[in-house]
């Protein structure tokens, strides 16, 4: 079959890598892809949010299955457009993608179906929002309602900080229309983890556990990023907790959305806060996590293609996935200055030496080719992902790869996976 993957980051490189191993695949395209993806798939110069052009391409090439990586095309309705044209596509439709596209939508859904999460209020009026903050006190969390590329959340330790956040979002409109509405949430303490499940709108197929590292610096310090590294499995998610998460969060979410006339199909990303052995929802996303996809897909033994196809068709009967016994750890190598401004176009050295290491994958995220050389072209540049018989061995493997790759200003965390070792 012919498959098109939409996107061009580390998550999509991992998806392309995994899909390319399926005996069911004859031709694999990726739009727009990146230099790493180009080794495995034919890259098509169409942006992930150019829905008309993607649809034309898929119709002309008779694509059998399209797999959407990022959230933006999902919230723009790429799935609705492809389905209307009779094409199979993996991901939620526009109505269901609101679970990520609108924080108020997801909080209202959780309230309606008694899904454990932080208490909240939602506001379109600045003064009402400020009054709520003063009433609740700090610490408190302020969130722009819409998509803000992972930057629309302010975890405020004081009331003043929260009010300043409201003014940034609602008055200065730093996130544009995404900030016309805000959600204000109770601060949750605990350890974060990510939980993923494939679904066709009715049936659920959970993935192995994983954990991201959101802050830029070691020991979870500094500003939030898209994610600086991830590992799987995550021991904080015990088997009992995973069953609990499915029963109290994933199942009621999927059933609730179906009952509300907006069934969710694709992969559901549940961002969790875990405290005292109980999990509460921090956020839902409508897609695979990045970088969580890198370690998860390296560990996945089952062919992913039949699963993606079954979700797209509403025929998910498979009830479990096979996983390699090994642990996987992904260390993100980022541009100097990220998550703020950074310089692009700097040549990356050591890629060949890293790629020669066994059980190691260098997934490209923000890279480009300049004069036939690979250069940095985004904040998160590479996801160096290693397998090992234990998390400790996988950490050593990933950092062995990181050690041989460099470019001016490169930054990465030195403590990816350490949390798992403490357990
Ligand atoms: P979100 O985009 O909603 O995942 O928020 C980004 C990050 O902010 C999360 O990964 C958490 O680290 C933090 N965060 C969000 N909501 C809360 C909350 N209610 N309590 C504590 N931290 C939060
Ligand atoms: N790893 C965080 C995200 O994908 O949003």
Coordinates of C-alpha atoms and ligand atoms in Angstrom, one line a residue:
X1 CA 0.0 0.0 0.0
X2 CA 0.9 3.7 -0.3
X3 CA 1.2 5.7 2.9
X4 CA 1.6 9.4 3.4
X5 CA 2.8 10.8 6.7
X6 CA 2.0 14.4 7.4
X7 CA 4.6 16.4 9.4
X8 CA 8.4 16.9 9.5
X9 CA 9.6 16.6 13.1
X10 CA 11.2 13.9 15.3
X11 CA 7.8 12.3 15.9
X12 CA 7.2 12.0 12.1
X13 CA 10.7 10.6 11.6
X14 CA 10.0 7.9 14.2
X15 CA 6.6 7.2 12.6
X16 CA 8.2 6.9 9.1
X17 CA 10.9 4.7 10.5
X18 CA 8.4 2.4 12.1
X19 CA 5.9 2.4 9.2
X20 CA 8.8 1.7 6.7
X21 CA 9.4 -1.7 8.4
X22 CA 5.9 -2.9 7.7
X23 CA 5.7 -5.6 4.9
X24 CA 2.3 -4.0 4.0
X25 CA 4.0 -0.8 2.7
X26 CA 5.2 -0.4 -0.9
X27 CA 5.6 3.3 -1.1
X28 CA 6.0 5.8 1.7
X29 CA 5.7 9.6 1.4
X30 CA 6.2 12.3 4.0
X31 CA 5.1 15.9 3.7
X32 CA 7.2 18.0 4.2
X33 CA 9.6 15.5 6.0
X34 CA 13.2 16.4 6.8
X35 CA 16.7 15.2 5.8
X36 CA 16.5 12.3 8.2
X37 CA 13.1 11.2 6.9
X38 CA 14.4 11.5 3.3
X39 CA 16.5 8.4 3.9
X40 CA 13.4 6.3 4.4
X41 CA 10.5 8.0 2.5
X42 CA 10.0 10.3 -0.5
X43 CA 9.7 13.8 0.9
X44 CA 7.0 16.0 -0.7
X45 CA 7.4 19.7 -0.5
X46 CA 4.0 20.5 1.0
X47 CA 3.6 22.0 4.5
X48 CA 1.7 20.1 7.1
X49 CA -1.0 22.8 7.2
X50 CA -1.5 23.1 3.4
X51 CA -4.6 20.9 3.5
X52 CA -5.7 21.6 -0.1
X53 CA -2.3 20.7 -1.5
X54 CA -2.1 17.6 0.7
X55 CA -5.5 16.4 -0.5
X56 CA -4.7 17.0 -4.2
X57 CA -1.5 15.0 -3.7
X58 CA -3.2 12.1 -1.9
X59 CA -6.0 11.9 -4.6
X60 CA -3.5 12.1 -7.5
X61 CA -1.1 9.5 -5.9
X62 CA -4.0 7.3 -4.8
X63 CA -2.7 7.2 -1.2
X64 CA -4.2 4.3 0.7
X65 CA -3.6 5.7 4.2
X66 CA -2.6 9.2 5.5
X67 CA -1.1 9.4 9.0
X68 CA -1.2 12.9 10.6
X69 CA 1.6 13.8 13.0
X70 CA 1.0 17.3 14.3
X71 CA -2.0 19.0 15.9
X72 CA -2.4 22.0 13.6
X73 CA -3.8 20.1 10.5
X74 CA -6.0 18.1 12.8
X75 CA -7.6 21.2 14.3
X76 CA -7.9 22.7 10.8
X77 CA -10.0 19.7 9.8
X78 CA -7.7 17.7 7.5
X79 CA -9.4 14.4 8.5
X80 CA -12.9 15.8 7.6
X81 CA -11.6 16.9 4.2
X82 CA -9.8 13.6 3.4
X83 CA -12.8 11.5 4.5
X84 CA -15.2 13.6 2.4
X85 CA -13.0 12.7 -0.5
X86 CA -13.3 9.0 0.3
X87 CA -9.7 8.7 1.6
X88 CA -8.6 6.8 4.7
X89 CA -6.8 8.9 7.2
X90 CA -5.5 8.3 10.8
X91 CA -6.4 11.0 13.3
X92 CA -9.4 12.7 14.9
X93 CA -11.7 14.9 12.9
X94 CA -12.0 18.6 13.6
X95 CA -14.8 18.3 16.2
X96 CA -12.9 15.7 18.1
X97 CA -9.5 17.5 17.8
X98 CA -11.0 20.2 20.0
X99 CA -9.9 18.0 22.9
X100 CA -6.4 19.6 22.2
X101 CA -7.5 22.7 20.3
X102 CA -9.6 24.1 23.2
X103 CA -8.7 23.8 26.8
X104 CA -12.3 24.8 27.8
X105 CA -13.7 22.0 25.6
X106 CA -11.5 19.4 27.3
X107 CA -12.1 20.7 30.8
X108 CA -15.9 20.8 30.2
X109 CA -15.7 17.2 28.9
X110 CA -13.8 16.0 31.9
X111 CA -16.2 17.8 34.3
X112 CA -19.2 16.3 32.5
X113 CA -17.9 12.7 32.7
X114 CA -16.2 13.0 36.1
X115 CA -12.7 12.5 34.8
X116 CA -10.1 13.3 37.5
X117 CA -8.4 16.7 36.7
X118 CA -7.6 20.0 38.4
X119 CA -10.6 22.3 39.4
X120 CA -11.0 25.1 36.9
X121 CA -12.9 28.2 35.7
X122 CA -13.1 29.5 32.1
X123 CA -13.3 33.2 31.2
X124 CA -13.7 35.5 28.2
X125 CA -13.6 38.6 30.5
X126 CA -10.4 39.8 31.9
X127 CA -11.8 41.3 35.1
X128 CA -13.8 38.1 35.9
X129 CA -10.6 36.1 35.3
X130 CA -8.6 38.3 37.7
X131 CA -11.4 38.1 40.4
X132 CA -11.3 34.3 40.2
X133 CA -7.5 34.3 40.6
X134 CA -7.8 36.6 43.7
X135 CA -10.5 34.3 45.1
X136 CA -8.5 31.1 44.6
X137 CA -5.0 32.3 45.5
X138 CA -1.7 31.0 44.3
X139 CA -0.1 28.7 43.2
X140 CA -2.4 28.7 40.2
X141 CA -2.2 27.9 36.5
X142 CA -3.3 30.2 33.7
X143 CA -3.9 28.7 30.2
X144 CA -4.8 30.3 26.8
X145 CA -7.7 28.3 25.5
X146 CA -6.4 27.7 22.0
X147 CA -3.2 26.2 20.5
X148 CA -0.1 28.2 21.4
X149 CA 2.6 25.8 20.3
X150 CA 3.0 24.5 23.8
X151 CA 3.7 28.0 25.2
X152 CA 0.2 29.1 26.4
X153 CA 0.5 27.9 29.9
X154 CA 1.7 29.9 32.9
X155 CA 2.3 28.1 36.2
X156 CA 2.1 31.0 38.5
X157 CA 3.6 30.9 42.0
X158 CA 2.0 34.2 43.0
X159 CA -1.3 36.0 42.4
X160 CA 0.6 38.9 40.7
X161 CA 2.3 36.5 38.3
X162 CA -1.1 34.9 37.4
X163 CA -2.7 38.3 36.8
X164 CA 0.3 39.4 34.7
X165 CA -0.3 36.1 32.7
X166 CA -3.9 37.0 32.2
X167 CA -2.9 40.4 30.8
X168 CA -0.3 38.9 28.5
X169 CA -2.9 36.4 27.1
X170 CA -6.1 38.5 27.1
X171 CA -4.9 42.1 26.8
X172 CA -1.6 42.0 25.0
X173 CA -2.9 38.9 23.0
X174 CA 0.6 37.4 22.8
X175 CA -1.0 34.1 21.5
X176 CA -3.5 35.9 19.3
X177 CA -7.0 34.5 19.1
X178 CA -5.9 31.5 21.1
X179 CA -6.1 33.8 24.2
X180 CA -9.5 35.3 23.7
X181 CA -10.6 32.8 26.3
X182 CA -8.6 31.4 29.3
X183 CA -8.8 28.4 31.6
X184 CA -7.6 29.0 35.1
X185 CA -6.7 25.8 37.0
X186 CA -5.8 24.5 40.4
X187 CA -2.1 23.8 40.6
X188 CA -1.4 20.1 40.8
X189 CA 1.8 18.8 42.5
X190 CA 3.3 15.5 41.5
X191 CA 5.2 13.7 38.8
X192 CA 4.2 14.0 35.1
X193 CA 3.8 11.1 32.8
X194 CA 2.4 10.6 29.3
X195 CA -0.2 7.9 28.5
X196 CA -1.2 7.0 24.9
X197 CA -4.0 4.9 23.5
X198 CA -5.1 4.1 20.0
X199 CA -8.8 4.2 19.4
X200 CA -11.3 3.9 16.6
X201 CA -13.9 5.9 18.6
X202 CA -15.1 2.8 20.5
X203 CA -12.3 0.4 21.2
X204 CA -9.1 1.2 23.0
X205 CA -5.6 -0.2 22.5
X206 CA -3.2 1.2 25.1
X207 CA 0.5 1.8 24.5
X208 CA 3.4 1.2 26.9
X209 CA 4.0 4.0 29.4
X210 CA 6.4 6.9 28.8
X211 CA 7.7 10.1 30.4
X212 CA 8.7 13.4 28.9
X213 CA 11.1 16.1 30.4
X214 CA 9.4 19.4 29.7
X215 CA 11.8 21.9 31.2
X216 CA 14.9 23.1 29.4
X217 CA 17.4 22.5 32.1
X218 CA 18.5 19.6 34.3
X219 CA 16.5 18.8 37.5
X220 CA 13.4 20.2 35.7
X221 CA 14.5 23.8 35.9
X222 CA 14.0 26.7 33.5
X223 CA 11.2 27.4 31.1
X224 CA 8.9 24.7 29.6
X225 CA 9.8 23.4 26.1
X226 CA 8.1 21.0 23.6
X227 CA 10.0 18.3 25.5
X228 CA 13.8 17.7 26.0
X229 CA 13.8 13.9 26.2
X230 CA 11.6 10.9 27.0
X231 CA 11.9 7.3 28.0
X232 CA 9.7 4.2 28.0
X233 CA 8.7 2.3 30.1
X234 CA 8.0 4.8 32.9
X235 CA 8.1 3.0 36.2
X236 CA 5.9 5.7 37.8
X237 CA 3.1 4.2 35.8
X238 CA 2.7 0.7 37.4
X239 CA 0.5 -1.9 35.8
X240 CA -2.2 -1.2 38.4
X241 CA -2.0 2.6 37.7
X242 CA -2.2 1.9 34.0
X243 CA -5.4 -0.1 34.5
X244 CA -6.7 2.8 36.6
X245 CA -5.9 5.3 33.9
X246 CA -7.7 3.3 31.3
X247 CA -10.8 2.8 33.5
X248 CA -11.1 6.3 35.0
X249 CA -9.7 8.5 32.2
X250 CA -9.3 6.9 28.8
X251 CA -12.6 4.8 28.7
X252 CA -14.9 7.6 30.0
X253 CA -13.2 10.1 27.6
X254 CA -13.8 7.9 24.5
X255 CA -17.3 6.9 25.6
X256 CA -18.1 10.5 26.6
X257 CA -17.0 11.9 23.2
X258 CA -19.0 9.3 21.4
X259 CA -22.1 10.0 23.5
X260 CA -21.7 13.7 22.8
X261 CA -21.8 13.0 19.0
X262 CA -18.2 13.7 18.5
X263 CA -16.4 10.3 18.5
X264 CA -12.6 10.4 18.8
X265 CA -10.5 8.2 16.6
X266 CA -6.7 8.2 16.3
X267 CA -4.3 8.3 19.2
X268 CA -5.3 10.0 22.4
X269 CA -2.4 11.6 24.4
X270 CA -3.2 11.9 28.0
X271 CA -0.8 14.2 29.9
X272 CA -0.9 13.1 33.6
X273 CA 0.0 14.4 37.0
X274 CA 0.7 11.5 39.4
X275 CA 0.6 11.9 43.1
X276 CA 0.0 9.4 45.9
X277 CA -0.4 6.6 43.3
X278 CA -3.4 8.4 41.6
X279 CA -3.4 10.1 38.2
X280 CA -5.2 13.3 37.2
X281 CA -5.3 14.8 33.7
X282 CA -3.1 17.8 33.0
X283 CA -4.1 18.0 29.3
X284 CA -5.2 15.9 26.4
X285 CA -3.5 16.0 23.0
X286 CA -5.0 14.8 19.7
X287 CA -1.7 13.2 18.4
X288 CA 1.4 11.3 19.3
X289 CA 3.8 13.0 21.8
X290 CA 7.0 14.4 20.6
X291 CA 9.5 13.2 21.8
X292 CA 7.6 10.3 23.5
X293 CA 6.9 8.8 20.1
X294 CA 10.6 8.2 19.5
X295 CA 11.2 5.8 22.5
X296 CA 7.7 4.3 22.2
X297 CA 8.0 3.4 18.5
X298 CA 11.6 2.1 19.0
X299 CA 10.1 -0.3 21.6
X300 CA 7.1 -1.3 19.6
X301 CA 7.4 -4.9 18.2
X302 CA 3.9 -5.1 16.5
X303 CA 3.4 -3.9 13.0
X304 CA 1.9 -0.4 13.4
X305 CA 0.3 -0.2 10.0
X306 CA -2.7 -2.5 10.6
X307 CA -3.4 -0.6 13.9
X308 CA -3.4 2.8 12.1
X309 CA -5.6 1.4 9.4
X310 CA -8.1 -0.2 11.8
X311 CA -8.4 3.1 13.7
X312 CA -9.0 5.0 10.5
X313 CA -11.7 2.4 9.5
X314 CA -13.4 2.2 12.8
X315 CA -12.5 -1.5 13.0
X316 CA -10.0 -1.7 15.9
X317 CA -10.3 -5.3 17.2
X318 CA -6.7 -5.8 18.3
X319 CA -6.5 -5.7 22.1
X320 CA -2.8 -5.6 22.8
X321 CA 0.5 -4.6 21.3
X322 CA 3.8 -6.4 21.5
X323 CA 6.8 -4.6 22.9
X324 CA 10.5 -5.3 22.9
X325 CA 11.7 -6.1 26.4
X326 CA 14.3 -3.3 26.1
X327 CA 13.9 0.2 27.5
X328 CA 14.3 3.2 25.2
X329 CA 15.6 6.7 26.1
X330 CA 15.5 9.7 23.8
X331 CA 17.7 12.7 24.4
X332 CA 16.8 15.8 22.5
X333 CA 19.6 17.9 21.2
X334 CA 18.4 21.5 20.8
X335 CA 19.7 24.8 19.4
X336 CA 21.5 27.2 21.7
X337 CA 18.9 29.7 23.0
X338 CA 15.9 27.5 22.7
X339 CA 13.1 27.8 23.8
X340 CA 13.7 31.5 23.1
X341 CA 15.4 32.8 19.9
X342 CA 18.2 30.8 18.3
X343 CA 20.5 30.8 15.3
X344 CA 19.8 28.5 12.4
X345 CA 21.9 27.1 9.6
X346 CA 24.8 25.7 11.7
X347 CA 26.5 22.6 10.4
X348 CA 26.0 19.5 12.5
X349 CA 28.9 17.1 12.8
X350 CA 29.1 13.5 14.0
X351 CA 25.9 12.2 12.5
X352 CA 27.5 9.3 10.6
X353 CA 29.5 8.2 13.7
X354 CA 26.3 8.2 15.9
X355 CA 24.3 6.4 13.3
X356 CA 26.9 3.6 13.2
X357 CA 26.2 2.8 16.8
X358 CA 24.1 -0.3 17.2
X359 CA 20.6 0.0 18.8
X360 CA 20.7 3.8 18.4
X361 CA 18.6 6.0 16.1
X362 CA 19.2 9.6 15.4
X363 CA 15.7 11.0 14.7
X364 CA 15.8 14.3 12.9
X365 CA 13.4 17.1 14.1
X366 CA 14.5 20.6 13.2
X367 CA 17.2 19.9 10.5
X368 CA 17.7 21.1 6.9
X369 CA 20.2 20.6 4.2
X370 CA 22.5 23.5 3.2
X371 CA 25.1 22.8 0.5
X372 CA 24.6 19.1 1.1
X373 CA 25.4 19.5 4.8
X374 CA 22.9 18.9 7.6
X375 CA 22.3 22.1 9.6
X376 CA 20.1 23.0 12.5
X377 CA 16.8 24.5 11.4
X378 CA 14.5 24.5 14.5
X379 CA 14.5 24.6 18.3
X380 CA 14.6 20.9 18.9
X381 CA 17.0 19.5 16.3
X382 CA 17.7 15.8 16.9
X383 CA 16.2 13.0 19.1
X384 CA 19.0 10.6 19.9
X385 CA 17.3 7.4 21.0
X386 CA 18.9 4.4 22.4
X387 CA 17.7 0.9 23.4
X388 CA 19.1 -1.0 26.4
X389 CA 18.3 -4.0 28.5
X390 CA 17.6 -1.6 31.4
X391 CA 16.7 2.1 31.5
X392 CA 20.3 2.7 32.8
X393 CA 21.7 0.9 29.7
X394 CA 19.4 2.8 27.4
X395 CA 20.6 6.1 29.0
X396 CA 24.2 5.1 28.4
X397 CA 23.4 4.2 24.8
X398 CA 21.6 7.5 24.0
X399 CA 24.3 9.6 25.6
X400 CA 27.0 7.6 23.7
X401 CA 25.3 9.0 20.5
X402 CA 24.9 12.5 21.9
X403 CA 28.6 12.6 22.7
X404 CA 29.7 12.3 19.1
X405 CA 27.3 14.8 17.7
X406 CA 27.8 18.6 18.0
X407 CA 27.3 22.0 16.5
X408 CA 27.9 25.5 17.9
X409 CA 25.7 26.3 20.8
X410 CA 24.1 22.8 21.1
X411 CA 22.3 22.2 24.3
X412 CA 20.8 19.1 25.9
X413 CA 19.9 17.8 29.3
X414 CA 22.2 15.5 31.1
X415 CA 19.6 13.9 33.3
X416 CA 17.1 12.3 30.9
X417 CA 15.8 9.0 32.4
X418 CA 17.3 9.6 35.8
X419 CA 13.8 9.8 37.4
X420 CA 13.3 6.2 36.4
X421 CA 16.5 5.1 38.1
X422 CA 15.3 6.5 41.4
X423 CA 12.4 4.0 41.4
Ligands
LIG1 P1 -0.3 21.8 29.2 O1 0.0 22.5 27.9 O2 -1.7 22.0 29.6 O3 0.2 20.4 29.2 O4 0.7 22.5 30.2 C1 2.1 22.6 30.0 C2 2.8 22.2 31.3 O5 2.4 23.1 32.4 C3 2.4 20.8 31.8 O6 3.2 19.8 31.2 C4 2.7 21.0 33.3 O7 4.1 20.9 33.5 C5 2.3 22.4 33.6 N1 0.9 22.4 34.1 C6 -0.2 22.5 33.3 N2 -1.3 22.5 34.1 C7 -0.9 22.3 35.3 C8 -1.6 22.2 36.6 N3 -2.9 22.3 36.7 N4 -0.8 22.0 37.7 C9 0.6 22.0 37.6 N5 1.2 22.1 36.5 C10 0.5 22.2 35.3
LIG2 N1 6.0 16.0 24.6 C1 5.0 17.0 24.7 C2 4.1 17.1 23.5 O1 4.2 16.4 22.5 O2 3.2 17.9 23.6

